[in-house]
Coordinates of C-alpha atoms in Angstrom, one line a residue:
M1 CA 43.2 -17.3 19.0
P2 CA 45.8 -19.0 16.8
P3 CA 47.2 -17.0 13.9
K4 CA 45.7 -19.4 11.3
C5 CA 42.2 -19.0 12.8
L6 CA 42.6 -15.3 13.0
D7 CA 43.6 -15.1 9.3
A8 CA 40.5 -17.2 8.5
V9 CA 38.2 -14.9 10.4
R10 CA 39.7 -11.9 8.7
A11 CA 39.3 -13.5 5.3
L12 CA 35.7 -14.3 6.1
G13 CA 35.1 -10.7 7.3
A14 CA 36.7 -9.4 4.1
D15 CA 34.3 -11.6 2.0
S16 CA 31.4 -10.3 4.0
L17 CA 32.5 -6.8 3.5
S18 CA 32.9 -7.4 -0.2
A19 CA 29.4 -8.9 -0.4
C20 CA 28.0 -6.0 1.6
Q21 CA 29.6 -3.5 -0.8
Q22 CA 28.3 -5.4 -3.8
E23 CA 24.8 -5.1 -2.4
R24 CA 25.3 -1.5 -1.4
D25 CA 26.7 -0.1 -4.7
P26 CA 23.7 -1.0 -6.9
Q27 CA 21.3 0.2 -4.2
S28 CA 23.2 3.5 -3.9
T29 CA 23.2 3.9 -7.7
V30 CA 19.4 3.3 -7.9
L31 CA 18.7 5.8 -5.1
L32 CA 21.0 8.4 -6.6
S33 CA 19.3 7.9 -10.0
F34 CA 15.9 8.6 -8.4
V35 CA 17.3 11.6 -6.5
T36 CA 18.9 13.1 -9.6
H37 CA 16.4 12.3 -12.3
V38 CA 13.0 12.6 -10.6
P39 CA 12.8 16.4 -10.9
A40 CA 14.0 16.4 -14.5
R41 CA 11.6 13.7 -15.5
A42 CA 8.8 15.5 -13.7
R43 CA 9.5 18.6 -15.7
D44 CA 9.4 16.6 -18.9
L45 CA 5.9 15.3 -18.2
T46 CA 3.1 17.8 -18.9
G47 CA 0.0 18.0 -16.8
P48 CA -0.8 16.7 -13.3
L49 CA -1.5 13.2 -14.7
G50 CA 2.1 13.0 -15.8
W51 CA 3.2 13.7 -12.3
A52 CA 0.8 11.1 -11.0
L53 CA 2.2 8.4 -13.4
L54 CA 5.8 9.3 -12.5
L55 CA 5.0 9.2 -8.7
Q56 CA 3.4 5.8 -9.1
V57 CA 6.3 4.4 -11.1
T58 CA 8.8 5.8 -8.5
R59 CA 7.0 4.3 -5.6
A60 CA 6.8 0.9 -7.4
A61 CA 10.5 1.1 -8.2
L62 CA 11.4 1.9 -4.5
A63 CA 9.2 -1.0 -3.3
A64 CA 11.0 -3.3 -5.7
E65 CA 14.4 -2.3 -4.2
E66 CA 13.3 -3.2 -0.6
P67 CA 14.4 -6.8 -0.9
R68 CA 17.9 -5.7 -1.8
V69 CA 17.9 -3.3 1.2
D70 CA 17.0 -6.2 3.4
R71 CA 19.8 -8.3 2.0
L72 CA 22.2 -5.4 2.6
Q73 CA 21.2 -5.1 6.2
A74 CA 21.6 -8.8 6.7
Q75 CA 25.2 -8.6 5.3
L76 CA 25.9 -5.7 7.7
K77 CA 24.7 -7.7 10.7
K78 CA 26.9 -10.7 9.7
L79 CA 29.9 -8.3 9.3
I80 CA 29.5 -6.8 12.8
A81 CA 29.6 -10.3 14.3
F82 CA 33.4 -10.7 13.7
P83 CA 35.4 -9.4 16.7
Q84 CA 39.0 -9.4 15.4
D85 CA 40.4 -6.2 14.0
P86 CA 37.1 -4.3 14.1
Q87 CA 38.1 -0.8 13.4
P88 CA 38.3 -0.7 9.5
L89 CA 35.2 -2.9 9.3
S90 CA 33.2 -0.7 11.7
D91 CA 34.1 2.4 9.8
S92 CA 32.8 0.9 6.5
V93 CA 29.7 -0.4 8.2
V94 CA 28.9 3.0 9.7
A95 CA 29.6 4.8 6.4
T96 CA 27.3 2.4 4.5
I97 CA 24.5 2.7 7.0
Q98 CA 24.7 6.5 7.0
E99 CA 24.8 6.7 3.2
F100 CA 21.8 4.4 2.9
Q101 CA 19.7 6.3 5.5
R102 CA 20.6 9.6 3.9
L103 CA 19.6 8.5 0.4
K104 CA 16.4 6.8 1.6
A105 CA 15.4 9.9 3.6
K106 CA 16.1 12.2 0.7
T107 CA 14.1 9.9 -1.7
S108 CA 11.2 9.8 0.8
R109 CA 11.2 13.6 1.1
L110 CA 11.1 13.9 -2.7
C111 CA 8.2 11.5 -2.9
N112 CA 6.3 13.3 -0.2
A113 CA 6.9 16.6 -1.8
A114 CA 5.9 15.3 -5.2
D115 CA 2.7 13.9 -3.6
V116 CA 1.8 17.3 -2.1
Q117 CA 2.6 19.2 -5.3
L118 CA 0.6 16.7 -7.4
W119 CA -2.4 17.1 -5.1
Q120 CA -2.1 20.9 -5.4
R121 CA -1.9 20.7 -9.2
L122 CA -5.0 18.4 -9.3
Q123 CA -6.9 20.9 -7.1
R124 CA -6.0 23.8 -9.6
P125 CA -8.8 23.0 -12.1
L126 CA -11.3 23.1 -9.2
Q127 CA -9.9 26.4 -8.0
D128 CA -10.0 27.8 -11.6
L129 CA -13.6 26.7 -11.8
Q130 CA -14.5 28.6 -8.7
L131 CA -13.0 31.8 -10.1
W132 CA -14.9 31.1 -13.4
R133 CA -18.2 30.6 -11.5
A134 CA -17.8 34.0 -9.9
L135 CA -17.0 35.7 -13.3
A136 CA -19.9 33.9 -15.0
Q137 CA -22.4 34.9 -12.2
R138 CA -21.2 38.5 -12.5
L139 CA -21.7 38.6 -16.2
L140 CA -25.2 37.2 -15.8
D141 CA -26.0 39.8 -13.2
V142 CA -24.7 42.7 -15.4
T143 CA -26.5 41.6 -18.5
A144 CA -29.8 40.8 -16.8
S145 CA -31.4 44.0 -18.1
L146 CA -30.8 44.2 -21.9
P147 CA -28.4 47.2 -22.4
D148 CA -27.9 49.3 -25.4
P149 CA -25.9 48.1 -28.5
P150 CA -22.5 49.6 -27.3
S151 CA -22.9 47.7 -24.0
I152 CA -23.8 44.5 -26.0
H153 CA -20.5 44.9 -28.0
T154 CA -18.7 45.2 -24.7
F155 CA -20.1 42.2 -22.8
L156 CA -20.7 39.8 -25.7
P157 CA -17.0 39.0 -26.2
Q158 CA -16.6 38.5 -22.5
I159 CA -19.5 36.0 -22.4
E160 CA -17.9 34.2 -25.4
A161 CA -14.6 34.1 -23.6
A162 CA -16.3 32.7 -20.5
L163 CA -17.9 30.0 -22.5
A164 CA -14.6 29.0 -24.1
E165 CA -13.0 28.9 -20.6
S166 CA -15.9 26.8 -19.4
S167 CA -15.3 24.2 -22.2
R168 CA -11.6 24.1 -21.4
L169 CA -12.2 23.5 -17.7
K170 CA -14.8 20.8 -18.5
E171 CA -12.3 19.0 -20.7
Q172 CA -9.7 19.0 -17.8
L173 CA -12.2 17.7 -15.3
T174 CA -13.4 15.0 -17.7
I175 CA -9.9 13.8 -18.0
L176 CA -9.6 13.5 -14.2
Q177 CA -12.8 11.5 -14.1
L178 CA -11.5 9.1 -16.7
K179 CA -8.3 8.5 -14.7
K180 CA -10.0 7.1 -11.6
D181 CA -7.7 4.0 -11.4
L182 CA -4.5 6.1 -11.6
L183 CA -5.7 8.5 -8.9
G184 CA -6.6 5.6 -6.7
G185 CA -3.2 4.1 -7.1
V186 CA -1.4 7.3 -6.2
F187 CA -3.5 8.8 -3.4
G188 CA -5.5 5.8 -2.2
Q189 CA -9.1 5.0 -2.9
E190 CA -10.5 7.2 -0.1
R191 CA -8.7 10.4 -1.2
A192 CA -9.3 9.7 -4.8
A193 CA -13.1 9.2 -4.1
V194 CA -13.2 12.6 -2.3
L195 CA -11.4 14.3 -5.2
L196 CA -13.7 12.7 -7.8
E197 CA -16.8 13.7 -5.8
Q198 CA -15.6 17.3 -5.8
V199 CA -15.0 17.1 -9.5
A200 CA -18.5 15.7 -10.2
T201 CA -20.1 18.4 -8.1
S202 CA -18.1 21.1 -9.9
V203 CA -19.0 19.7 -13.3
R204 CA -22.7 19.8 -12.5
D205 CA -22.5 23.5 -11.3
R206 CA -20.5 24.4 -14.4
D207 CA -23.1 22.8 -16.7
L208 CA -25.8 24.9 -15.2
L209 CA -23.9 28.2 -15.5
H210 CA -22.7 27.2 -19.0
N211 CA -26.3 26.8 -20.2
R212 CA -27.4 30.1 -18.6
L213 CA -24.5 31.8 -20.4
L214 CA -25.5 30.3 -23.7
Q215 CA -29.0 31.6 -23.2
R216 CA -27.8 35.0 -22.3
K217 CA -25.4 35.1 -25.3
S218 CA -28.3 34.1 -27.6
K219 CA -30.5 36.8 -26.1
L220 CA -27.8 39.5 -26.5
Q221 CA -27.1 38.5 -30.0
S222 CA -30.8 38.6 -30.8
S223 CA -31.0 42.1 -29.4
L224 CA -27.9 43.1 -31.3
A225 CA -29.2 41.6 -34.5
Q226 CA -32.2 43.8 -34.3
H227 CA -30.0 46.8 -34.8
K228 CA -28.1 45.5 -37.8
D229 CA -29.1 44.5 -41.3
F230 CA -29.7 40.9 -42.2
G231 CA -26.4 40.6 -44.2
A232 CA -24.2 41.6 -41.3
A233 CA -25.8 38.9 -39.1
F234 CA -26.0 36.2 -41.8
E235 CA -22.4 36.0 -43.0
P236 CA -20.9 35.1 -39.6
L237 CA -23.4 32.3 -39.2
Q238 CA -22.3 30.9 -42.6
K239 CA -18.7 31.0 -41.7
K240 CA -19.3 29.3 -38.3
L241 CA -21.4 26.6 -40.0
L242 CA -18.6 26.0 -42.5
D243 CA -15.9 25.9 -39.9
L244 CA -18.0 23.5 -37.8
R245 CA -18.6 21.2 -40.8
I246 CA -14.9 21.0 -41.5
R247 CA -14.0 20.2 -37.9
I248 CA -16.7 17.5 -37.7
Q249 CA -15.4 15.9 -40.9
A250 CA -11.9 15.9 -39.4
E251 CA -13.3 13.7 -36.5
N252 CA -14.9 11.2 -38.9
G253 CA -11.8 8.9 -39.0
L254 CA -11.2 5.6 -37.2
Q255 CA -9.0 5.6 -34.1
R256 CA -6.2 3.2 -33.1
D257 CA -7.1 2.2 -29.6
L258 CA -9.5 2.8 -26.7
P259 CA -7.8 6.1 -25.3
G260 CA -8.0 7.5 -28.9
K261 CA -11.7 6.7 -29.1
Q262 CA -12.4 8.2 -25.7
A263 CA -10.5 11.4 -26.7
Q264 CA -12.4 11.6 -30.0
L265 CA -15.7 11.3 -28.1
S266 CA -14.7 14.1 -25.8
R267 CA -13.9 16.3 -28.8
L268 CA -17.2 15.5 -30.4
Q269 CA -19.0 16.5 -27.2
G270 CA -17.3 19.9 -27.4
L271 CA -18.4 20.2 -31.0
Q272 CA -21.9 19.3 -30.0
E273 CA -22.0 22.3 -27.6
E274 CA -20.8 24.6 -30.3
G275 CA -23.5 23.3 -32.6
L276 CA -26.2 24.0 -30.0
D277 CA -24.8 27.5 -29.7
L278 CA -24.9 27.9 -33.5
G279 CA -28.5 26.6 -33.6
A280 CA -29.5 29.2 -31.0
Q281 CA -27.9 32.0 -33.1
V282 CA -29.7 30.8 -36.2
E283 CA -33.1 30.9 -34.5
A284 CA -32.3 34.3 -33.1
T285 CA -31.4 35.6 -36.6
R286 CA -34.8 34.6 -37.9
S287 CA -36.4 37.6 -36.1
L288 CA -34.6 39.9 -38.5
I289 CA -36.4 38.4 -41.5
Q290 CA -39.1 40.7 -42.7
D291 CA -41.1 40.4 -45.9
N292 CA -38.1 39.6 -48.0
P293 CA -38.3 36.3 -50.0
N294 CA -34.6 36.4 -50.7
H295 CA -33.7 36.6 -47.1
Q296 CA -36.3 34.0 -46.2
H297 CA -34.8 31.6 -48.8
K298 CA -31.2 32.1 -47.5
M299 CA -32.3 31.6 -43.9
D300 CA -34.2 28.4 -44.8
Q301 CA -31.2 27.1 -46.6
L302 CA -28.9 27.9 -43.7
S303 CA -31.3 26.3 -41.2
A304 CA -31.6 23.2 -43.4
D305 CA -27.8 22.9 -43.6
Y306 CA -27.5 23.3 -39.9
Q307 CA -30.1 20.6 -39.2
A308 CA -28.3 18.2 -41.6
L309 CA -25.0 18.9 -39.9
H310 CA -26.6 18.5 -36.5
R311 CA -28.0 15.1 -37.5
S312 CA -24.6 14.1 -38.9
L313 CA -22.9 15.0 -35.7
E314 CA -25.5 13.1 -33.6
D315 CA -24.9 10.0 -35.8
L316 CA -21.2 10.3 -35.5
M317 CA -21.4 10.7 -31.7
D318 CA -23.7 7.6 -31.5
R319 CA -21.2 5.5 -33.5
C320 CA -18.3 6.8 -31.4
Q321 CA -20.1 6.0 -28.1
Q322 CA -21.0 2.5 -29.4
S323 CA -17.4 1.9 -30.5
V324 CA -16.1 3.0 -27.1
R325 CA -18.6 0.7 -25.3
E326 CA -17.7 -2.3 -27.5
H327 CA -14.0 -1.7 -27.1
C328 CA -14.4 -1.4 -23.3
T329 CA -16.4 -4.6 -23.1
F330 CA -13.9 -6.4 -25.3
S331 CA -10.9 -5.2 -23.3
H332 CA -12.5 -6.1 -20.0
Q333 CA -13.6 -9.6 -21.1
L334 CA -10.3 -10.3 -22.8
L335 CA -8.4 -9.3 -19.6
E336 CA -10.6 -11.5 -17.4
L337 CA -10.2 -14.5 -19.7
R338 CA -6.4 -14.0 -19.9
H339 CA -6.2 -13.9 -16.1
W340 CA -8.3 -17.0 -15.8
L341 CA -6.2 -18.8 -18.4
A342 CA -3.0 -17.9 -16.5
V343 CA -4.3 -19.0 -13.1
L344 CA -5.8 -22.2 -14.4
T345 CA -2.7 -23.1 -16.4
Q346 CA -0.6 -22.5 -13.3
K347 CA -2.8 -24.8 -11.2
L348 CA -3.0 -27.5 -13.8
E349 CA 0.8 -27.4 -14.2
A350 CA 1.1 -27.8 -10.4
H351 CA -1.2 -30.8 -10.5
R352 CA 0.6 -32.4 -13.4
G353 CA 3.9 -31.9 -11.7
Y354 CA 3.0 -33.2 -8.3
L355 CA 0.5 -36.0 -9.2
G356 CA 1.8 -39.0 -7.3
P357 CA 0.5 -42.2 -5.7
W358 CA 0.4 -40.8 -2.2
D359 CA -2.3 -38.2 -3.1
A360 CA -3.5 -39.2 -6.5
Q361 CA -7.2 -39.6 -5.8
S362 CA -7.5 -36.2 -4.1
R363 CA -5.5 -34.4 -6.8
E364 CA -7.5 -36.2 -9.5
A365 CA -10.7 -34.9 -8.0
E366 CA -9.2 -31.4 -7.8
A367 CA -8.0 -31.6 -11.4
E368 CA -11.4 -32.8 -12.6
R369 CA -13.0 -29.9 -10.8
L370 CA -10.6 -27.4 -12.5
L371 CA -11.2 -29.0 -15.9
A372 CA -14.9 -28.7 -15.4
E373 CA -14.6 -24.9 -15.8
L374 CA -13.3 -25.3 -19.3
P375 CA -16.7 -25.7 -21.1
E376 CA -18.1 -22.5 -19.6
K377 CA -15.1 -20.5 -20.5
E378 CA -14.8 -22.0 -23.9
A379 CA -18.4 -20.8 -24.6
Q380 CA -17.0 -17.2 -24.1
L381 CA -14.4 -17.6 -26.8
P382 CA -16.9 -17.0 -29.8
L383 CA -18.3 -14.0 -28.0
I384 CA -14.9 -12.4 -27.4
E385 CA -13.9 -13.2 -31.0
A386 CA -17.1 -11.6 -32.3
L387 CA -16.5 -8.5 -30.1
G388 CA -12.9 -8.4 -31.4
R389 CA -14.2 -8.4 -35.0
L390 CA -16.5 -5.5 -34.2
V391 CA -13.7 -3.6 -32.6
M392 CA -11.5 -4.3 -35.6
E393 CA -14.2 -3.0 -38.0
K394 CA -14.4 0.3 -36.0
S395 CA -10.6 0.8 -35.6
S396 CA -7.8 2.0 -37.8
P397 CA -5.7 -0.5 -39.6
E398 CA -3.0 -0.3 -37.0
G399 CA -5.6 -0.8 -34.2
A400 CA -7.2 -3.7 -36.1
A401 CA -3.7 -5.4 -36.3
M402 CA -3.3 -5.0 -32.6
V403 CA -6.7 -6.6 -31.9
Q404 CA -5.9 -9.4 -34.3
E405 CA -2.6 -10.0 -32.5
E406 CA -4.4 -10.1 -29.2
L407 CA -6.9 -12.6 -30.5
A408 CA -4.1 -14.8 -31.9
E409 CA -2.3 -14.8 -28.6
L410 CA -5.6 -15.8 -26.9
A411 CA -6.1 -18.6 -29.3
E412 CA -2.5 -19.8 -28.7
S413 CA -3.0 -19.7 -25.0
W414 CA -6.2 -21.6 -25.3
G415 CA -4.5 -24.3 -27.5
A416 CA -1.7 -24.6 -24.9
L417 CA -4.3 -25.1 -22.2
R418 CA -6.1 -27.8 -24.2
L419 CA -2.8 -29.6 -24.7
L420 CA -2.2 -29.4 -20.9
E421 CA -5.8 -30.7 -20.3
E422 CA -5.2 -33.7 -22.6
S423 CA -1.9 -34.4 -20.9
L424 CA -3.4 -34.2 -17.4
Q425 CA -6.4 -36.4 -18.4
S426 CA -4.0 -39.0 -19.8
L427 CA -2.0 -38.9 -16.6
V428 CA -5.2 -39.3 -14.5
R429 CA -6.3 -42.2 -16.6
N430 CA -3.0 -43.9 -16.3
Q431 CA -3.1 -43.5 -12.5
Q432 CA -6.6 -45.0 -12.4
L433 CA -5.5 -47.8 -14.6
Q434 CA -2.5 -48.6 -12.3
R435 CA -4.7 -48.6 -9.2
T436 CA -7.3 -50.8 -10.9
E437 CA -4.6 -53.4 -11.9
V438 CA -3.1 -53.4 -8.5
D439 CA -6.5 -53.9 -6.8
S440 CA -7.6 -56.7 -9.1
G441 CA -8.2 -59.0 -6.1
K442 CA -10.8 -56.7 -4.6
K443 CA -14.4 -56.0 -5.6
M444 CA -14.4 -54.0 -8.8
I445 CA -17.2 -52.4 -10.8
F446 CA -16.6 -51.4 -14.4
T447 CA -19.1 -49.2 -16.2
N448 CA -18.9 -47.0 -19.3
N449 CA -19.4 -43.9 -17.0
I450 CA -22.8 -43.3 -18.6
P451 CA -25.3 -42.2 -15.9
K452 CA -28.1 -44.6 -16.6
T453 CA -30.5 -46.4 -14.3
G454 CA -28.7 -49.7 -13.8
F455 CA -29.0 -52.7 -11.5
L456 CA -27.3 -53.9 -8.3
I457 CA -25.6 -57.2 -7.8
T458 CA -25.4 -58.2 -4.1
P459 CA -23.5 -61.0 -2.4
T460 CA -26.9 -62.9 -2.1
D461 CA -26.9 -63.4 -5.8
L462 CA -23.8 -65.5 -5.7
I463 CA -25.8 -68.8 -5.6
S464 CA -26.8 -69.3 -9.2
R465 CA -27.5 -72.1 -11.6
H466 CA -23.8 -72.2 -12.5
H467 CA -23.0 -73.0 -8.8
R468 CA -25.5 -75.7 -8.7
R469 CA -24.2 -77.2 -12.0
A470 CA -20.7 -76.9 -10.7
R471 CA -21.2 -78.9 -7.4
P472 CA -21.0 -82.4 -9.1
L473 CA -17.9 -81.3 -10.9
L474 CA -16.4 -80.2 -7.7
R475 CA -17.1 -83.5 -6.0
E476 CA -15.5 -85.3 -8.9
G477 CA -12.4 -83.1 -8.6
E478 CA -11.9 -83.4 -4.8
G479 CA -9.5 -86.2 -5.3
S480 CA -7.1 -84.0 -7.3
H481 CA -6.2 -80.9 -5.3
E482 CA -3.3 -80.0 -7.6
D483 CA -5.6 -79.9 -10.6
F484 CA -7.9 -77.6 -8.7
S485 CA -5.1 -75.2 -7.8
Q486 CA -3.8 -75.1 -11.4
L487 CA -7.4 -74.4 -12.5
L488 CA -7.7 -71.6 -10.0
R489 CA -4.4 -70.0 -11.0
N490 CA -5.4 -70.1 -14.7
F491 CA -8.7 -68.5 -13.9
E492 CA -7.0 -65.6 -11.9
L493 CA -4.5 -65.0 -14.7
W494 CA -7.4 -64.9 -17.2
L495 CA -9.3 -62.5 -14.9
Q496 CA -6.4 -60.1 -14.7
V497 CA -5.9 -60.0 -18.5
E498 CA -9.6 -59.3 -19.1
N499 CA -9.6 -56.7 -16.3
S500 CA -6.8 -54.7 -18.1
K501 CA -8.6 -55.0 -21.4
L502 CA -11.9 -53.7 -19.9
V503 CA -10.2 -50.8 -18.2
R504 CA -8.4 -49.6 -21.4
I505 CA -11.6 -50.0 -23.5
I506 CA -13.8 -48.1 -21.0
A507 CA -11.2 -45.3 -20.5
M508 CA -11.4 -44.6 -24.3
K509 CA -13.3 -41.4 -25.2
A510 CA -16.3 -42.1 -27.4
A511 CA -17.4 -38.9 -29.1
T512 CA -19.3 -40.3 -32.1
A513 CA -21.5 -43.3 -33.0
E514 CA -18.6 -44.8 -34.9
D515 CA -16.5 -44.7 -31.7
L516 CA -19.3 -46.4 -29.8
R517 CA -19.5 -49.2 -32.3
T518 CA -15.7 -49.6 -32.2
R519 CA -15.9 -49.9 -28.4
E520 CA -18.7 -52.4 -28.5
T521 CA -16.7 -54.5 -31.1
K522 CA -13.8 -54.5 -28.7
L523 CA -15.9 -55.5 -25.7
Q524 CA -17.6 -58.4 -27.5
P525 CA -14.7 -60.9 -26.9
A526 CA -14.8 -60.0 -23.2
E527 CA -18.5 -61.0 -22.8
L528 CA -18.6 -63.6 -20.0
H529 CA -20.4 -66.9 -20.2
P530 CA -20.2 -70.2 -18.3
C531 CA -16.8 -71.7 -18.9
K532 CA -14.4 -74.2 -17.4
Y533 CA -13.4 -71.6 -14.8
C534 CA -16.8 -71.3 -13.3
I535 CA -16.1 -74.3 -11.0
C536 CA -13.9 -72.0 -9.0
G537 CA -16.9 -70.0 -7.9
L538 CA -17.7 -72.6 -5.3
Q539 CA -14.4 -72.2 -3.6
K540 CA -13.6 -68.5 -4.2
N541 CA -17.1 -67.0 -4.3
V542 CA -16.4 -65.7 -7.8
T543 CA -19.5 -64.8 -9.9
F544 CA -19.6 -63.9 -13.6
I545 CA -22.8 -62.6 -14.9
Q546 CA -23.5 -61.8 -18.6
Y547 CA -25.3 -58.4 -19.1
P548 CA -25.4 -55.9 -22.0
L549 CA -22.0 -54.4 -22.6
S550 CA -23.2 -50.8 -21.8
L551 CA -24.0 -51.9 -18.3
F552 CA -21.3 -54.6 -17.7
I553 CA -20.4 -55.2 -14.1
L554 CA -18.0 -57.7 -12.7
N555 CA -18.0 -58.5 -9.0
V556 CA -15.3 -60.5 -7.2
Y557 CA -15.8 -61.5 -3.6
P558 CA -12.7 -63.0 -2.0
V559 CA -13.1 -65.7 0.7

């Protein structure tokens, strides 16, 4: 090979090596970042759901880097194709490939290990629930026969601790049930469904044991209360009722967003369980009341306060559940409408950008089909706005501002879609007008696009009184062929002008009665009547018929 060619090949190989290194260095940096920071970031996130979110983000980031890996491999293949002076290039290629494979394998191992560890951590609440079930069953068996007061003092705190652990486990399992989409994205729908089924079964078993423990606790407390005086049993109930009232009042505030409302509802459900426990204790304490009016009055007042607090808690839970349902409905419908707006806008932009004479009619039909969806979706706007106002009323000021911003963005997107619709309709009308003007020598039917029962003009209707009256005039004009040709050209010119006027008038949108009167006024000068051009009908088979403007039809039949 000549020296100049060899130098050119080496220069090209150096350029390929440089491009390969430019693709390799960012990829290596990204992979090293994941290898270095994934464990640290995992430690910063608390709970298994934090691991799930980090794992999902890591996999998405690795998937996003795959195109760069493909480009890197393509550069390496091009680099190997150069035969001159291969040793330094081969070393660099081998080093790059080995580094890439090592980093990719290490990242894959980390992801797999994180997946396994995450699954084990998600199984931990189920395992803890199994241990709790064994403990709860043992407590129920031991306290089946009512023991003496010292035994009650021994087992009653254990039952209360078991109930507290039960509430904690239910809260963890409820959070897992609320994160169905996240679990499906990390483990796949099948594994997530199996896990959620296990969670649902465990929650049902836990609820049964929890209720049995509550009954046993109430029974033990009732037995214990029989051995104490009324004052010793009454004061703890007062303190519990006051503490429960304070905690319920703390949950009476508005939340910012949907996750906050769901968390508030979960806390209220826990308070409801505590309230039921307190109600059972109040009823058990009534057995200590003997013929003491003072004790009877205190107990009645405590029971009335408890009933009022219970009704207040029920009302608060109903409002919270209603707020969660409304917010879920609003978010779902808003997301669907945003997606529909984005898809329709993209399609209409494509039709507006590629609408041309070669496929105008098919694209016009497709555009009209897409635009036909607008009225139905537009009817949903008031419903979504009404839902948004309800959500704003039941959200904190920060949350109401966020909803208001979302509604403003929706209105802006809808306005942009309306502008696009008008632009596309104008473009379609212009295309139709151009085709109409080009085809003016063919048969044309103009209507006002109002679907009414009309009439039909057939070629057999061409023989009319105007033709019969025109025959003598034609015989008189047979001697002057030039006059007849001039008359025909004048008529065709007049016909084209009137054609254009009619197309523009009919293409106008008539939304009100005033618009209809304006259109009729513009059409009046175009009403046809026998004129000097009618003589041409004998030679060109041209028929002009005068009908009401709303059903005006013009037929032209060339020879």
